[in-house]
XYZ file of C-alpha atoms in Angstrom:
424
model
C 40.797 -58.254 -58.806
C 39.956 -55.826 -61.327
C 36.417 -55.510 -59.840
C 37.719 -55.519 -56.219
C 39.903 -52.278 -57.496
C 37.313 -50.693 -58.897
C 35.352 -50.847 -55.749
C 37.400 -49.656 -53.081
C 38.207 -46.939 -55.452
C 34.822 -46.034 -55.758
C 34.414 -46.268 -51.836
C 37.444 -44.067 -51.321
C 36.026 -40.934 -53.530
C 32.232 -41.739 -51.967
C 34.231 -41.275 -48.556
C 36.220 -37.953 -49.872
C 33.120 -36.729 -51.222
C 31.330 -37.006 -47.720
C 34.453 -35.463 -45.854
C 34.217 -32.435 -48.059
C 30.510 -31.819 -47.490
C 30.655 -32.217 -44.187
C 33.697 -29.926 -43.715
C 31.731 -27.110 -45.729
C 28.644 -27.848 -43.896
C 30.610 -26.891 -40.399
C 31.841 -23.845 -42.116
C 28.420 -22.588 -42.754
C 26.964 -23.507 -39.183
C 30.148 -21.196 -37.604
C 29.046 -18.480 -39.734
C 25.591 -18.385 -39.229
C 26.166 -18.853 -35.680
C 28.237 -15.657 -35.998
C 25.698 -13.430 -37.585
C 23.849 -10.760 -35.504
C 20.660 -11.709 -34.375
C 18.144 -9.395 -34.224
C 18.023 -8.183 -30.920
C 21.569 -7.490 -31.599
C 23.312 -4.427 -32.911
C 22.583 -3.576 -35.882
C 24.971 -2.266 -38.670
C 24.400 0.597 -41.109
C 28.057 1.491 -42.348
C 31.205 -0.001 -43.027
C 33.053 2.260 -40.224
C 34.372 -0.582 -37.645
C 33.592 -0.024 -33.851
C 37.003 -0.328 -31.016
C 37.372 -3.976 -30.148
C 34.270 -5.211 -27.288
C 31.973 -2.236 -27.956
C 29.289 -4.052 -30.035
C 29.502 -6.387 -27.395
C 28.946 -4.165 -24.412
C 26.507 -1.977 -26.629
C 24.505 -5.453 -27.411
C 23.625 -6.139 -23.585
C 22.528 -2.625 -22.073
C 18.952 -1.726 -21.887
C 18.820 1.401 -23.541
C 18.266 1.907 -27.110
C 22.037 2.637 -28.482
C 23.314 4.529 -31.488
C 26.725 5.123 -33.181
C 27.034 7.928 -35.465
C 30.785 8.077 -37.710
C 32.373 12.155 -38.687
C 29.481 12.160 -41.388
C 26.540 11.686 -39.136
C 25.572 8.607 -40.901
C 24.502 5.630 -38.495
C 27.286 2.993 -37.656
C 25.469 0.610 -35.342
C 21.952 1.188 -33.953
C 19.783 -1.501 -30.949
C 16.714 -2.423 -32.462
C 15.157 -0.639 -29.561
C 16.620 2.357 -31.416
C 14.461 1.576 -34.772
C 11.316 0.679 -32.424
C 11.719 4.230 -30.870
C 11.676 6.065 -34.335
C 15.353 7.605 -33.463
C 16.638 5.832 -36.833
C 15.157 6.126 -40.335
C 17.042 5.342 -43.274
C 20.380 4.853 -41.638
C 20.367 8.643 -40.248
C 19.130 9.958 -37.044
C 15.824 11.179 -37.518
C 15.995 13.148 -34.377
C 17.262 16.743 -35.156
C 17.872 17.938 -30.759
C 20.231 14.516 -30.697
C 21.645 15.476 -34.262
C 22.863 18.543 -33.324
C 23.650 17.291 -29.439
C 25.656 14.784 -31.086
C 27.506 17.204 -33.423
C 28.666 19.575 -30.794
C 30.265 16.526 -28.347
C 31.844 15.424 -31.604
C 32.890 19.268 -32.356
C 34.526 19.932 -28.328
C 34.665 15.977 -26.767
C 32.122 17.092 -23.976
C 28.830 14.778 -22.384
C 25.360 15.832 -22.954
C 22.438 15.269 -21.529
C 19.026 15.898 -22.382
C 15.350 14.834 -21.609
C 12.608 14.972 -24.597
C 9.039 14.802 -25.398
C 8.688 12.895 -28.911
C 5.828 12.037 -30.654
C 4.746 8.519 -31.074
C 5.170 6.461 -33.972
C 2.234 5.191 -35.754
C -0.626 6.891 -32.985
C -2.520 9.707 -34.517
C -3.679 11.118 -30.614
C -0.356 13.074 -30.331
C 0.754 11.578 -27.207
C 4.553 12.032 -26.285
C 6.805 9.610 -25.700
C 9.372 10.706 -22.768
C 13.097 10.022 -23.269
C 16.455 10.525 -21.807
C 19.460 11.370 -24.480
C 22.967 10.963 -23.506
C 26.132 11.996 -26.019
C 29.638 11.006 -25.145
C 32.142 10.551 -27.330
C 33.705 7.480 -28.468
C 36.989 7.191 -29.885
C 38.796 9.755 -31.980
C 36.065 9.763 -34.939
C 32.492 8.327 -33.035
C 29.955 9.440 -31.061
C 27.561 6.920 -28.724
C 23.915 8.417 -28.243
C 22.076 6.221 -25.442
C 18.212 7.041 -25.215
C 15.980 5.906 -22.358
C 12.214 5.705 -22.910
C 10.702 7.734 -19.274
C 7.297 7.417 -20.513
C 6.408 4.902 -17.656
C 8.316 6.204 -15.117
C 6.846 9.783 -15.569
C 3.157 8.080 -15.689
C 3.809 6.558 -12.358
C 5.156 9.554 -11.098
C 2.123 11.672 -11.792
C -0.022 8.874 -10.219
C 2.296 8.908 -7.315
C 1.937 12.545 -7.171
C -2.155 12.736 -7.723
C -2.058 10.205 -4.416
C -0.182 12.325 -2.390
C -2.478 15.301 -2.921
C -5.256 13.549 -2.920
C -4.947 11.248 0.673
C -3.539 14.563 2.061
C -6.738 16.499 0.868
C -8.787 13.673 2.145
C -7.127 13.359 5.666
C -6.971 17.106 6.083
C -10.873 17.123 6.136
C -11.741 15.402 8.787
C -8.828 16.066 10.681
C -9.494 19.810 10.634
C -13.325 18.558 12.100
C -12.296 16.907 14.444
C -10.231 20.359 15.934
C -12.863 22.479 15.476
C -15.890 20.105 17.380
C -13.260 19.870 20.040
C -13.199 23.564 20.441
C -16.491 23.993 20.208
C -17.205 20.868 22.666
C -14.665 23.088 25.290
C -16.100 26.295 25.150
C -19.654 24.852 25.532
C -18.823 23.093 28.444
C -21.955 24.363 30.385
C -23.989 23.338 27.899
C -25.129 19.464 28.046
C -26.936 19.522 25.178
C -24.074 21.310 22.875
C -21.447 19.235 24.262
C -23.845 15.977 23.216
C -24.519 17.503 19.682
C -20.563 18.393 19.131
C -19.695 14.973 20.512
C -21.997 13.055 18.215
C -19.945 15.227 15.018
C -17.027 14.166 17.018
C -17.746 10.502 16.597
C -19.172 10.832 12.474
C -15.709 12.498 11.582
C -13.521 9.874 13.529
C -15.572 6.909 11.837
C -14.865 8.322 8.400
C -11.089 8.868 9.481
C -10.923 5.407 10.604
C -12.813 4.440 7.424
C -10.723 6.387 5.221
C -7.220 4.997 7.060
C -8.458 1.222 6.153
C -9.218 1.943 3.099
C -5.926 3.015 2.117
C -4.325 0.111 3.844
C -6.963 -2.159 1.731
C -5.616 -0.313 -1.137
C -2.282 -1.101 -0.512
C -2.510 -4.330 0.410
C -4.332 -4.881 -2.779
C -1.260 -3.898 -4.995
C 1.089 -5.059 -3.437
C 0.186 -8.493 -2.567
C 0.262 -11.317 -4.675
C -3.814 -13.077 -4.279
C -2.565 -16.306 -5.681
C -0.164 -16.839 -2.439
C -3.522 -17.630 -0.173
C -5.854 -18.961 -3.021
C -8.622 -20.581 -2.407
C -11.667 -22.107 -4.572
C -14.734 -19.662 -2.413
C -18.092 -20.127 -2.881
C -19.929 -17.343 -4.772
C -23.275 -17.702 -2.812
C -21.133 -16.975 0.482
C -19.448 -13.807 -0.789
C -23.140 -12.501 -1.674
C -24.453 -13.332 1.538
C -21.651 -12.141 3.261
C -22.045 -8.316 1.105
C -25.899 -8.867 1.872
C -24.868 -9.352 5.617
C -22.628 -6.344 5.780
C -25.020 -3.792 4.582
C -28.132 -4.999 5.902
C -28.139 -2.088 8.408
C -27.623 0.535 5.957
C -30.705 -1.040 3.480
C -32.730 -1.216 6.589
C -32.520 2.154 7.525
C -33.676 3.586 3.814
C -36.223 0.774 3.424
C -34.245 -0.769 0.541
C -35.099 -4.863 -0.803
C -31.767 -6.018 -1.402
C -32.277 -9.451 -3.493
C -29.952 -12.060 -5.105
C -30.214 -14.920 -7.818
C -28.881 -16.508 -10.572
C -26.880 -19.770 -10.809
C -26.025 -21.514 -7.573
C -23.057 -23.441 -6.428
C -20.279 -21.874 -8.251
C -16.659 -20.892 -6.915
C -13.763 -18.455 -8.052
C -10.071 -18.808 -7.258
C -8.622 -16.641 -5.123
C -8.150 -14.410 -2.145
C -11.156 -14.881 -0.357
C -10.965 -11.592 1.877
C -10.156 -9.658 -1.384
C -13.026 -10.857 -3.300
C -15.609 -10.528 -0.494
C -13.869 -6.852 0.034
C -14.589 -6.403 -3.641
C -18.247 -7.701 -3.957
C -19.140 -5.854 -0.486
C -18.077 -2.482 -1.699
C -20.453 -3.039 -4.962
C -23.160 -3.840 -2.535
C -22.524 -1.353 -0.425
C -21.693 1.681 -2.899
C -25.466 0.107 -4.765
C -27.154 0.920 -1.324
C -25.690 4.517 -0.345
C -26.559 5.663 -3.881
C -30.083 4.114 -3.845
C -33.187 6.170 -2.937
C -35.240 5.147 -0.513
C -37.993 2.039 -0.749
C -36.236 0.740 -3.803
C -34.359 -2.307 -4.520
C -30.768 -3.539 -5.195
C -30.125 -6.786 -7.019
C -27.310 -8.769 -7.016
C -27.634 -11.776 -10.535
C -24.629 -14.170 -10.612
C -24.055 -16.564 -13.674
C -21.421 -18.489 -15.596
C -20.360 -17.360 -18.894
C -18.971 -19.711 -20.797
C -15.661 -17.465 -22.898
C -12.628 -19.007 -24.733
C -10.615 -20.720 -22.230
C -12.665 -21.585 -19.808
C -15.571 -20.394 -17.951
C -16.046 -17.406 -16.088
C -18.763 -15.786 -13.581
C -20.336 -12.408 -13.417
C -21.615 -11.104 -10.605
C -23.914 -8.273 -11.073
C -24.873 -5.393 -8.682
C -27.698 -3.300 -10.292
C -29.379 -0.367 -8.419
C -32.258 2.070 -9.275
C -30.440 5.122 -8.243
C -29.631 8.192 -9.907
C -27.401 6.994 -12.449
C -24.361 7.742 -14.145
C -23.183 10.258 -16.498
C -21.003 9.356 -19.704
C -18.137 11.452 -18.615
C -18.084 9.907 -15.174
C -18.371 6.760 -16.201
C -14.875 7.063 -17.429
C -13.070 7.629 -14.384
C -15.711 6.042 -11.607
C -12.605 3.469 -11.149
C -10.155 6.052 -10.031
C -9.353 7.126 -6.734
C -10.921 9.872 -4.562
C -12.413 10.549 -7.890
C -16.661 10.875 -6.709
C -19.387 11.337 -8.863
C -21.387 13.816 -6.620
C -18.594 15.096 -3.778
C -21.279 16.223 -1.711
C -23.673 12.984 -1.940
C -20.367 10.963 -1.183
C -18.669 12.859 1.892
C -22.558 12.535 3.394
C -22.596 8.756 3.081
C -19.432 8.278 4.458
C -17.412 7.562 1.002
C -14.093 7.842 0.367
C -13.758 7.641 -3.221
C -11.740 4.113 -2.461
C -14.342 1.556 -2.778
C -14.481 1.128 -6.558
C -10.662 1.292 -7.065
C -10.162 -1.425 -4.460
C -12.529 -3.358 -6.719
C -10.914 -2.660 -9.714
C -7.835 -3.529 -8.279
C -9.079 -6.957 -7.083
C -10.171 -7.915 -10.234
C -7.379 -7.589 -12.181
C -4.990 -9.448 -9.715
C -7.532 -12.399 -10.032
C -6.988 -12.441 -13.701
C -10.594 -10.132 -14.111
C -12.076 -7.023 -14.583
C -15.066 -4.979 -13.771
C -17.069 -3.007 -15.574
C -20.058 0.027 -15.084
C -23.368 0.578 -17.246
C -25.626 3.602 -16.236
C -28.474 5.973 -17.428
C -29.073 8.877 -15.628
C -32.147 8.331 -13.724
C -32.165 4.868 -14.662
C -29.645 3.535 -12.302
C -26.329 1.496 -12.668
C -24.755 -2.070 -12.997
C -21.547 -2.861 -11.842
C -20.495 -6.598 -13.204
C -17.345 -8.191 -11.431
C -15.870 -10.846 -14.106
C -13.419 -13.393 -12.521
C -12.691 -16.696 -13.724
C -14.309 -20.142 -12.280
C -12.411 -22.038 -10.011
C -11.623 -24.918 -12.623
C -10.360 -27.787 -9.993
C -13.796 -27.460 -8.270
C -16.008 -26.551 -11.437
C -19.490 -28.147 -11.205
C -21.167 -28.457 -14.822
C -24.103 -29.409 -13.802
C -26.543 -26.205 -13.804
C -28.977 -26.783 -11.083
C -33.092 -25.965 -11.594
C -33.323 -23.959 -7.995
C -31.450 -22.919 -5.495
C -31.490 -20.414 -2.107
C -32.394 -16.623 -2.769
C -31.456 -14.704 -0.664
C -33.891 -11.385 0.165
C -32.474 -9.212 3.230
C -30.836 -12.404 4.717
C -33.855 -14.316 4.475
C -33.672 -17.593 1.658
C -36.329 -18.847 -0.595
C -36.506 -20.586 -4.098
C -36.309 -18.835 -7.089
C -35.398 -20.443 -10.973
C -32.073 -20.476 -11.665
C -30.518 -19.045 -14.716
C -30.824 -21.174 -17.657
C -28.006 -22.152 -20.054
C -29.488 -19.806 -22.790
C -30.032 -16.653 -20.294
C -29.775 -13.329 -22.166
C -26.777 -11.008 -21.785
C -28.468 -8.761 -20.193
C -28.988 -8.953 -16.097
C -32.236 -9.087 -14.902
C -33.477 -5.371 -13.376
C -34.008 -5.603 -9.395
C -37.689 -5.384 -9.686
C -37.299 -8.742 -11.708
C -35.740 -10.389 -9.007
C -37.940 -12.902 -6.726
């Protein structure tokens, strides 16, 4: 019995002992589960906030900071340390120091916009804010800051557009008055009226050109390529860029060529991509001198995450400057005005194709030397669902529309693209 005793006993404490860890273990859960986390607001003095404000300060976008009578930081967003505004529990901003002092000093809201300088970039770039003081309670002041850096960037852009298409439109617009004027008061003259009539016709072609592109444009930014993907055949978009400027090469005696690996496919919008390719093609022709050749080289490159294929566009034009190179992708931004506006350009082209391959999950890129010529290379990744491994030994080439065999790029091809002349 003695025994029996002895071992309940020993159950009972074993059970007491249990009930008493887990009772302190639920008491630490709560108040962890209580502490701030750190997207939360963050405290810097023992000065208490009114009941629900760290809760309403917690959930608003803006970067949020409570200063106490001393100026010393009560509660600051971590948005607020990411921004710079707080160092060492002050504000390290002296314009929303002193903002914050005189709405403490007469109870009145401020507001004020900013150009600060970035934290940790030596470029002296600003960073845009909004800073509004109001005061809180009897003793606090709430400083909310909004960071306007992207909204001012789009702005400009928006801006730079404007001018830009209305500069653009304006030109042949205004031609289009004046050959009509001139086509009226040479009415007696057949061969005047035919001359003006024929201007008539080149300034309403780049008009309509012009108009579409800006409607490619848009469509291109606002549209979402994934909605009508596709897997589409590489060798059809370069026959189908081939196709559209056949006319043009014709005209200036230019080869136009294309090889490389056959049989491979990107995901995507098809009219987008053959858009894209087409205006490489075609920007590679109007730039080219006469009786020389532009080659287009596709291949798969095998990257970290799965393969993806360049398509090439090399031309033996005039080339490239380093400074232009820069901005090429822009738009209305030409590298000769006066070489562009007598091809027909509209500056357009290459930011449709920059546009293109970044909604496909790519990216383009330029080399040059003046005199030399350029190479524009359009990366997108390989349709995976319809990916054939197999690297074929030949394949169509396809010369001004015409197709013949040529050797297919093997698995250890150089990084570099072959020149036109190289091609077949």
């Amino acid at each position: 019995m003695d025994v029996n005793a002895a071992v309940a006993a020993a159950a009972a404490m074993a059970g007491l002992c249990t009930g008493v860890i887990a009772m302190l273990a639920f008491r630490w859960s709560e108040r962890d589960q209580k502490k701030p986390t750190r997207t939360s607001m963050r405290p810097d003095s023992n000065t208490p906030l009114p009941p629900g404000v760290d809760t309403v300060l917690s959930v608003l976008s803006s970067s949020a900071v409570v200063l106490d009578e001393s100026d010393s930081v009560v509660k600051a967003s971590s948005a607020a340390y990411a921004l710079g505004l707080v160092r060492g529990g002050r504000l390290a901003v002296e314009p929303m120091l002193n903002m914050a002092r005189d709405t403490r000093r007469d109870g009145e809201i401020r507001q004020v916009e900013l150009d600060l300088p970035r934290r940790g970039t030596g470029r002296g770039e600003a960073l845009a804010v909004s800073a509004r003081v109001a005061p809180l309670g009897s003793r606090l002041v709430l400083l909310l800051v909004e960071d306007l850096t992207e909204a001012r960037r789009i702005e400009a852009v928006r801006r730079d557009f404007v001018a830009n298409v209305s500069h653009e439109l304006k030109t042949p617009t205004g031609a289009l008055s004046l050959l009509s004027e001139a086509v009226m008061d040479a009415s007696d003259d057949p061969e005047a009226v035919e001359r003006f009539a024929g201007r008539m016709q080149i300034e309403a072609t780049r008009l309509t050109n012009l108009v579409q592109e800006l409607i490619d444009l848009s469509r291109v930014q606002n549209d979402d390529p994934l909605e009508d993907a596709e897997p589409v055949r590489v060798d059809e978009l370069v026959a189908e860029a081939i196709d559209r400027c056949r006319q043009q090469a014709g005209s200036k005696q230019i080869t136009m060529a294309a090889g490389g690996t056959t049989e491979l496919r990107i995901w995507g919008n098809r009219g987008q991509l053959a858009a894209a390719l087409g205006n490489l093609v075609e920007n590679a022709v109007n730039y080219s001198p006469a009786r020389t050749r532009v080659g287009i080289a596709v291949r798969r490159v095998a990257v970290s995450g799965g393969d993806e294929i360049e398509i090439a566009v090399t031309d033996q034009g005039f080339g490239i400057s380093e400074k232009d190179r820069e901005r090429v992708f822009e738009r209305f931004y030409r590298v000769d005005p006066a070489r562009s506006r007598a091809t027909g350009g509209t500056g357009l082209g290459l930011a449709i194709v920059k546009h293109v391959a970044a909604s496909h999950g790519g990216e383009v890129t330029v080399w040059s030397s003046e005199g030399q010529g350029s190479t524009f290379t359009l990366r997108l990744p390989e349709a995976g669902a319809v990916r054939e491994r197999d690297r074929k030994p030949g394949g169509p080439l396809i010369v001004n529309g015409d197709e013949g065999p040529y050797p297919a790029a093997a698995p250890d091809t150089p990084d570099s693209f072959p020149a036109p002349e190289a091609l077949p």
